[in-house]
GROMACS .gro file of N, CA and C in nm:
model
  357
    1UNK      N    1   1.132  -0.857  -1.030
    1UNK     CA    2   1.096  -1.003  -1.106
    1UNK      C    3   1.162  -1.069  -1.199
    2UNK      N    4   1.204  -1.202  -1.176
    2UNK     CA    5   1.244  -1.250  -1.304
    2UNK      C    6   1.196  -1.429  -1.306
    3UNK      N    7   1.178  -1.461  -1.383
    3UNK     CA    8   1.084  -1.604  -1.436
    3UNK      C    9   1.252  -1.695  -1.419
    4UNK      N   10   1.209  -1.811  -1.311
    4UNK     CA   11   1.317  -1.902  -1.321
    4UNK      C   12   1.283  -2.028  -1.347
    5UNK      N   13   1.356  -2.102  -1.353
    5UNK     CA   14   1.341  -2.236  -1.441
    5UNK      C   15   1.258  -2.310  -1.262
    6UNK      N   16   1.355  -2.299  -1.163
    6UNK     CA   17   1.265  -2.392  -1.011
    6UNK      C   18   1.306  -2.271  -0.937
    7UNK      N   19   1.247  -2.314  -0.822
    7UNK     CA   20   1.295  -2.248  -0.699
    7UNK      C   21   1.408  -2.306  -0.624
    8UNK      N   22   1.481  -2.402  -0.647
    8UNK     CA   23   1.631  -2.446  -0.613
    8UNK      C   24   1.737  -2.374  -0.558
    9UNK      N   25   1.798  -2.370  -0.417
    9UNK     CA   26   1.884  -2.268  -0.431
    9UNK      C   27   2.011  -2.280  -0.522
   10UNK      N   28   2.008  -2.395  -0.586
   10UNK     CA   29   2.104  -2.368  -0.710
   10UNK      C   30   2.027  -2.283  -0.837
   11UNK      N   31   1.911  -2.316  -0.841
   11UNK     CA   32   1.882  -2.187  -0.906
   11UNK      C   33   1.874  -2.027  -0.853
   12UNK      N   34   1.817  -2.003  -0.737
   12UNK     CA   35   1.762  -1.922  -0.687
   12UNK      C   36   1.865  -1.795  -0.658
   13UNK      N   37   2.016  -1.878  -0.574
   13UNK     CA   38   2.133  -1.788  -0.530
   13UNK      C   39   2.190  -1.742  -0.607
   14UNK      N   40   2.249  -1.767  -0.753
   14UNK     CA   41   2.302  -1.687  -0.850
   14UNK      C   42   2.208  -1.543  -0.900
   15UNK      N   43   2.051  -1.595  -0.851
   15UNK     CA   44   2.017  -1.451  -0.906
   15UNK      C   45   1.977  -1.397  -0.842
   16UNK      N   46   2.005  -1.393  -0.707
   16UNK     CA   47   2.006  -1.298  -0.572
   16UNK      C   48   2.113  -1.258  -0.635
   17UNK      N   49   2.218  -1.291  -0.630
   17UNK     CA   50   2.330  -1.211  -0.611
   17UNK      C   51   2.350  -1.163  -0.731
   18UNK      N   52   2.331  -1.167  -0.909
   18UNK     CA   53   2.331  -1.097  -0.957
   18UNK      C   54   2.220  -0.989  -0.923
   19UNK      N   55   2.081  -0.978  -0.901
   19UNK     CA   56   2.060  -0.879  -0.881
   19UNK      C   57   1.969  -0.813  -0.775
   20UNK      N   58   2.053  -0.856  -0.684
   20UNK     CA   59   2.005  -0.782  -0.550
   20UNK      C   60   2.171  -0.745  -0.462
   21UNK      N   61   2.217  -0.560  -0.473
   21UNK     CA   62   2.340  -0.565  -0.421
   21UNK      C   63   2.341  -0.626  -0.292
   22UNK      N   64   2.519  -0.597  -0.246
   22UNK     CA   65   2.621  -0.684  -0.148
   22UNK      C   66   2.524  -0.559  -0.041
   23UNK      N   67   2.498  -0.626   0.115
   23UNK     CA   68   2.485  -0.553   0.189
   23UNK      C   69   2.299  -0.522   0.202
   24UNK      N   70   2.211  -0.545   0.068
   24UNK     CA   71   2.092  -0.555   0.140
   24UNK      C   72   2.010  -0.651   0.224
   25UNK      N   73   1.917  -0.594   0.276
   25UNK     CA   74   1.852  -0.667   0.344
   25UNK      C   75   1.742  -0.753   0.303
   26UNK      N   76   1.730  -0.883   0.299
   26UNK     CA   77   1.649  -0.984   0.238
   26UNK      C   78   1.571  -1.004   0.290
   27UNK      N   79   1.441  -0.984   0.293
   27UNK     CA   80   1.317  -1.036   0.356
   27UNK      C   81   1.250  -1.188   0.304
   28UNK      N   82   1.214  -1.297   0.360
   28UNK     CA   83   1.158  -1.359   0.303
   28UNK      C   84   1.126  -1.511   0.404
   29UNK      N   85   1.015  -1.558   0.388
   29UNK     CA   86   0.999  -1.714   0.435
   29UNK      C   87   1.111  -1.779   0.452
   30UNK      N   88   1.063  -1.895   0.514
   30UNK     CA   89   1.179  -2.023   0.523
   30UNK      C   90   1.199  -2.095   0.416
   31UNK      N   91   1.158  -2.063   0.298
   31UNK     CA   92   1.177  -2.190   0.213
   31UNK      C   93   1.341  -2.242   0.213
   32UNK      N   94   1.290  -2.370   0.236
   32UNK     CA   95   1.462  -2.419   0.219
   32UNK      C   96   1.578  -2.394   0.174
   33UNK      N   97   1.563  -2.345   0.028
   33UNK     CA   98   1.619  -2.240  -0.088
   33UNK      C   99   1.733  -2.143  -0.033
   34UNK      N  100   1.614  -2.054   0.040
   34UNK     CA  101   1.699  -1.914   0.061
   34UNK      C  102   1.772  -1.936   0.194
   35UNK      N  103   1.822  -2.072   0.259
   35UNK     CA  104   1.902  -2.119   0.340
   35UNK      C  105   2.031  -2.088   0.318
   36UNK      N  106   2.006  -2.101   0.163
   36UNK     CA  107   2.165  -2.079   0.101
   36UNK      C  108   2.177  -1.954   0.065
   37UNK      N  109   2.157  -1.850   0.100
   37UNK     CA  110   2.177  -1.694   0.082
   37UNK      C  111   2.303  -1.700   0.121
   38UNK      N  112   2.377  -1.636   0.059
   38UNK     CA  113   2.502  -1.620   0.135
   38UNK      C  114   2.510  -1.494   0.226
   39UNK      N  115   2.558  -1.533   0.373
   39UNK     CA  116   2.537  -1.462   0.498
   39UNK      C  117   2.639  -1.390   0.485
   40UNK      N  118   2.774  -1.363   0.419
   40UNK     CA  119   2.829  -1.239   0.420
   40UNK      C  120   2.830  -1.169   0.350
   41UNK      N  121   2.723  -1.153   0.234
   41UNK     CA  122   2.679  -1.056   0.092
   41UNK      C  123   2.524  -1.027   0.158
   42UNK      N  124   2.466  -1.102   0.234
   42UNK     CA  125   2.329  -1.011   0.244
   42UNK      C  126   2.287  -1.012   0.417
   43UNK      N  127   2.219  -0.994   0.448
   43UNK     CA  128   2.124  -0.968   0.565
   43UNK      C  129   2.027  -1.019   0.559
   44UNK      N  130   1.992  -1.152   0.595
   44UNK     CA  131   1.848  -1.237   0.550
   44UNK      C  132   1.773  -1.278   0.695
   45UNK      N  133   1.676  -1.178   0.706
   45UNK     CA  134   1.555  -1.214   0.783
   45UNK      C  135   1.427  -1.245   0.746
   46UNK      N  136   1.348  -1.374   0.821
   46UNK     CA  137   1.230  -1.432   0.792
   46UNK      C  138   1.162  -1.419   0.854
   47UNK      N  139   1.012  -1.497   0.786
   47UNK     CA  140   0.929  -1.532   0.845
   47UNK      C  141   0.875  -1.628   0.867
   48UNK      N  142   0.846  -1.716   0.962
   48UNK     CA  143   0.835  -1.868   0.962
   48UNK      C  144   0.647  -1.846   0.947
   49UNK      N  145   0.644  -1.920   0.848
   49UNK     CA  146   0.475  -1.924   0.840
   49UNK      C  147   0.419  -1.981   0.856
   50UNK      N  148   0.488  -2.147   0.940
   50UNK     CA  149   0.384  -2.184   1.006
   50UNK      C  150   0.349  -2.128   1.156
   51UNK      N  151   0.451  -2.035   1.184
   51UNK     CA  152   0.386  -1.993   1.294
   51UNK      C  153   0.333  -1.805   1.348
   52UNK      N  154   0.378  -1.759   1.226
   52UNK     CA  155   0.318  -1.640   1.240
   52UNK      C  156   0.353  -1.608   1.052
   53UNK      N  157   0.249  -1.484   0.989
   53UNK     CA  158   0.264  -1.446   0.872
   53UNK      C  159   0.334  -1.315   0.926
   54UNK      N  160   0.367  -1.255   1.032
   54UNK     CA  161   0.413  -1.129   1.020
   54UNK      C  162   0.520  -1.163   1.192
   55UNK      N  163   0.631  -1.147   1.156
   55UNK     CA  164   0.753  -1.188   1.252
   55UNK      C  165   0.698  -1.121   1.405
   56UNK      N  166   0.691  -1.114   1.486
   56UNK     CA  167   0.618  -1.021   1.615
   56UNK      C  168   0.757  -0.975   1.682
   57UNK      N  169   0.847  -1.045   1.671
   57UNK     CA  170   1.005  -0.948   1.711
   57UNK      C  171   1.007  -0.892   1.610
   58UNK      N  172   1.069  -0.977   1.485
   58UNK     CA  173   1.134  -0.824   1.380
   58UNK      C  174   1.044  -0.715   1.289
   59UNK      N  175   0.899  -0.826   1.262
   59UNK     CA  176   0.824  -0.718   1.191
   59UNK      C  177   0.858  -0.784   1.011
   60UNK      N  178   0.896  -0.895   1.006
   60UNK     CA  179   0.937  -0.898   0.902
   60UNK      C  180   0.789  -0.994   0.858
   61UNK      N  181   0.786  -0.987   0.693
   61UNK     CA  182   0.673  -1.030   0.651
   61UNK      C  183   0.695  -1.036   0.511
   62UNK      N  184   0.666  -1.131   0.444
   62UNK     CA  185   0.635  -1.123   0.272
   62UNK      C  186   0.507  -1.048   0.238
   63UNK      N  187   0.438  -1.018   0.291
   63UNK     CA  188   0.265  -1.014   0.255
   63UNK      C  189   0.329  -0.898   0.094
   64UNK      N  190   0.430  -0.845   0.094
   64UNK     CA  191   0.408  -0.762  -0.042
   64UNK      C  192   0.451  -0.808  -0.159
   65UNK      N  193   0.582  -0.893  -0.109
   65UNK     CA  194   0.581  -0.973  -0.245
   65UNK      C  195   0.512  -1.036  -0.312
   66UNK      N  196   0.395  -1.125  -0.179
   66UNK     CA  197   0.306  -1.204  -0.211
   66UNK      C  198   0.189  -1.137  -0.324
   67UNK      N  199   0.183  -1.045  -0.235
   67UNK     CA  200   0.089  -0.924  -0.336
   67UNK      C  201   0.151  -0.880  -0.427
   68UNK      N  202   0.248  -0.845  -0.444
   68UNK     CA  203   0.316  -0.795  -0.634
   68UNK      C  204   0.246  -0.969  -0.712
   69UNK      N  205   0.343  -1.054  -0.671
   69UNK     CA  206   0.329  -1.188  -0.749
   69UNK      C  207   0.195  -1.215  -0.766
   70UNK      N  208   0.084  -1.236  -0.638
   70UNK     CA  209  -0.055  -1.236  -0.662
   70UNK      C  210  -0.103  -1.150  -0.829
   71UNK      N  211  -0.059  -1.007  -0.805
   71UNK     CA  212  -0.082  -0.921  -0.913
   71UNK      C  213  -0.018  -0.962  -1.080
   72UNK      N  214   0.083  -1.007  -1.093
   72UNK     CA  215   0.147  -1.068  -1.162
   72UNK      C  216   0.065  -1.198  -1.259
   73UNK      N  217   0.046  -1.281  -1.172
   73UNK     CA  218  -0.046  -1.402  -1.152
   73UNK      C  219  -0.173  -1.351  -1.219
   74UNK      N  220  -0.234  -1.239  -1.205
   74UNK     CA  221  -0.355  -1.223  -1.262
   74UNK      C  222  -0.293  -1.198  -1.363
   75UNK      N  223  -0.245  -1.096  -1.409
   75UNK     CA  224  -0.224  -1.038  -1.550
   75UNK      C  225  -0.176  -1.116  -1.634
   76UNK      N  226  -0.093  -1.247  -1.558
   76UNK     CA  227  -0.052  -1.329  -1.712
   76UNK      C  228  -0.180  -1.447  -1.734
   77UNK      N  229  -0.259  -1.457  -1.626
   77UNK     CA  230  -0.344  -1.505  -1.698
   77UNK      C  231  -0.457  -1.473  -1.791
   78UNK      N  232  -0.475  -1.321  -1.776
   78UNK     CA  233  -0.539  -1.235  -1.854
   78UNK      C  234  -0.504  -1.228  -1.989
   79UNK      N  235  -0.375  -1.312  -1.970
   79UNK     CA  236  -0.255  -1.276  -2.102
   79UNK      C  237  -0.222  -1.440  -2.157
   80UNK      N  238  -0.311  -1.507  -2.166
   80UNK     CA  239  -0.245  -1.654  -2.161
   80UNK      C  240  -0.265  -1.671  -2.309
   81UNK      N  241  -0.279  -1.603  -2.403
   81UNK     CA  242  -0.243  -1.590  -2.571
   81UNK      C  243  -0.100  -1.558  -2.590
   82UNK      N  244  -0.048  -1.454  -2.484
   82UNK     CA  245   0.076  -1.382  -2.517
   82UNK      C  246   0.188  -1.493  -2.517
   83UNK      N  247   0.310  -1.471  -2.618
   83UNK     CA  248   0.378  -1.499  -2.657
   83UNK      C  249   0.477  -1.506  -2.531
   84UNK      N  250   0.532  -1.660  -2.460
   84UNK     CA  251   0.597  -1.647  -2.359
   84UNK      C  252   0.713  -1.570  -2.357
   85UNK      N  253   0.792  -1.515  -2.468
   85UNK     CA  254   0.888  -1.467  -2.466
   85UNK      C  255   0.890  -1.309  -2.399
   86UNK      N  256   0.737  -1.291  -2.417
   86UNK     CA  257   0.717  -1.153  -2.331
   86UNK      C  258   0.690  -1.166  -2.196
   87UNK      N  259   0.710  -1.284  -2.109
   87UNK     CA  260   0.681  -1.287  -1.985
   87UNK      C  261   0.773  -1.169  -1.891
   88UNK      N  262   0.896  -1.139  -1.937
   88UNK     CA  263   0.987  -1.071  -1.844
   88UNK      C  264   0.922  -0.909  -1.887
   89UNK      N  265   0.876  -0.887  -1.996
   89UNK     CA  266   0.770  -0.730  -2.039
   89UNK      C  267   0.664  -0.772  -1.963
   90UNK      N  268   0.594  -0.867  -1.925
   90UNK     CA  269   0.505  -0.868  -1.835
   90UNK      C  270   0.560  -0.873  -1.730
   91UNK      N  271   0.626  -0.939  -1.649
   91UNK     CA  272   0.663  -0.909  -1.510
   91UNK      C  273   0.713  -0.707  -1.484
   92UNK      N  274   0.776  -0.697  -1.550
   92UNK     CA  275   0.843  -0.500  -1.571
   92UNK      C  276   0.706  -0.462  -1.539
   93UNK      N  277   0.628  -0.465  -1.600
   93UNK     CA  278   0.504  -0.399  -1.593
   93UNK      C  279   0.383  -0.357  -1.474
   94UNK      N  280   0.427  -0.524  -1.447
   94UNK     CA  281   0.396  -0.561  -1.324
   94UNK      C  282   0.446  -0.445  -1.168
   95UNK      N  283   0.545  -0.466  -1.175
   95UNK     CA  284   0.632  -0.418  -1.103
   95UNK      C  285   0.645  -0.297  -1.120
   96UNK      N  286   0.673  -0.242  -1.272
   96UNK     CA  287   0.600  -0.063  -1.253
   96UNK      C  288   0.497  -0.019  -1.220
   97UNK      N  289   0.368  -0.096  -1.248
   97UNK     CA  290   0.263  -0.031  -1.194
   97UNK      C  291   0.260  -0.017  -1.037
   98UNK      N  292   0.309  -0.120  -0.976
   98UNK     CA  293   0.360  -0.119  -0.837
   98UNK      C  294   0.370  -0.048  -0.757
   99UNK      N  295   0.460  -0.009  -0.852
   99UNK     CA  296   0.552   0.167  -0.786
   99UNK      C  297   0.514   0.259  -0.765
  100UNK      N  298   0.449   0.275  -0.915
  100UNK     CA  299   0.382   0.410  -0.993
  100UNK      C  300   0.242   0.430  -0.932
  101UNK      N  301   0.181   0.322  -0.965
  101UNK     CA  302   0.037   0.313  -0.911
  101UNK      C  303  -0.037   0.381  -1.039
  102UNK      N  304  -0.083   0.502  -0.963
  102UNK     CA  305  -0.211   0.583  -1.090
  102UNK      C  306  -0.094   0.687  -1.160
  103UNK      N  307   0.012   0.694  -1.138
  103UNK     CA  308   0.116   0.810  -1.214
  103UNK      C  309   0.172   0.712  -1.290
  104UNK      N  310   0.194   0.589  -1.343
  104UNK     CA  311   0.233   0.510  -1.418
  104UNK      C  312   0.293   0.571  -1.550
  105UNK      N  313   0.203   0.636  -1.588
  105UNK     CA  314   0.256   0.694  -1.733
  105UNK      C  315   0.304   0.831  -1.746
  106UNK      N  316   0.258   0.908  -1.660
  106UNK     CA  317   0.402   1.033  -1.600
  106UNK      C  318   0.485   1.026  -1.594
  107UNK      N  319   0.481   0.865  -1.479
  107UNK     CA  320   0.625   0.816  -1.456
  107UNK      C  321   0.721   0.788  -1.563
  108UNK      N  322   0.653   0.727  -1.683
  108UNK     CA  323   0.704   0.675  -1.786
  108UNK      C  324   0.806   0.747  -1.860
  109UNK      N  325   0.680   0.856  -1.859
  109UNK     CA  326   0.766   0.960  -1.942
  109UNK      C  327   0.882   1.062  -1.907
  110UNK      N  328   0.903   1.070  -1.761
  110UNK     CA  329   0.944   1.133  -1.736
  110UNK      C  330   1.085   1.043  -1.698
  111UNK      N  331   1.077   0.929  -1.692
  111UNK     CA  332   1.230   0.862  -1.719
  111UNK      C  333   1.296   0.840  -1.867
  112UNK      N  334   1.187   0.822  -1.956
  112UNK     CA  335   1.167   0.854  -2.105
  112UNK      C  336   1.274   1.019  -2.136
  113UNK      N  337   1.181   1.130  -2.085
  113UNK     CA  338   1.283   1.208  -2.065
  113UNK      C  339   1.396   1.238  -2.034
  114UNK      N  340   1.435   1.146  -1.892
  114UNK     CA  341   1.575   1.125  -1.828
  114UNK      C  342   1.687   1.072  -1.888
  115UNK      N  343   1.668   0.969  -1.969
  115UNK     CA  344   1.741   0.869  -2.102
  115UNK      C  345   1.771   0.952  -2.189
  116UNK      N  346   1.671   1.024  -2.281
  116UNK     CA  347   1.704   1.095  -2.419
  116UNK      C  348   1.623   1.252  -2.388
  117UNK      N  349   1.726   1.315  -2.273
  117UNK     CA  350   1.718   1.467  -2.248
  117UNK      C  351   1.711   1.576  -2.421
  118UNK      N  352   1.616   1.652  -2.430
  118UNK     CA  353   1.589   1.737  -2.509
  118UNK      C  354   1.724   1.836  -2.533
  119UNK      N  355   1.783   1.775  -2.658
  119UNK     CA  356   1.927   1.861  -2.653
  119UNK      C  357   1.952   1.999  -2.758
   0.00000   0.00000   0.00000
């Protein structure tokens, strides 16, 4: 998750190219800006929310990212007095907790140990 100024294709596509590996399958809704995702670099599958929230043929849905964004917004509402410079930090923490859940702290310690092994 990264903060962006707006959701236009001109803003989103460079972030997609910077942070998502070529060959990755991107699942999204049919927001017009996503039509500019380069087909040569990514496989792009969509769910048309005006018809279904889960595509009945491909199984594509955006429920995971919608849930993660909902968690992030809840956390940000609770931190409204926080300096906006820390937005990246809060988003990273939401992603970390989503990935590791109850084991967030122990996994943090394990990652620190990997980066800074005892010699």
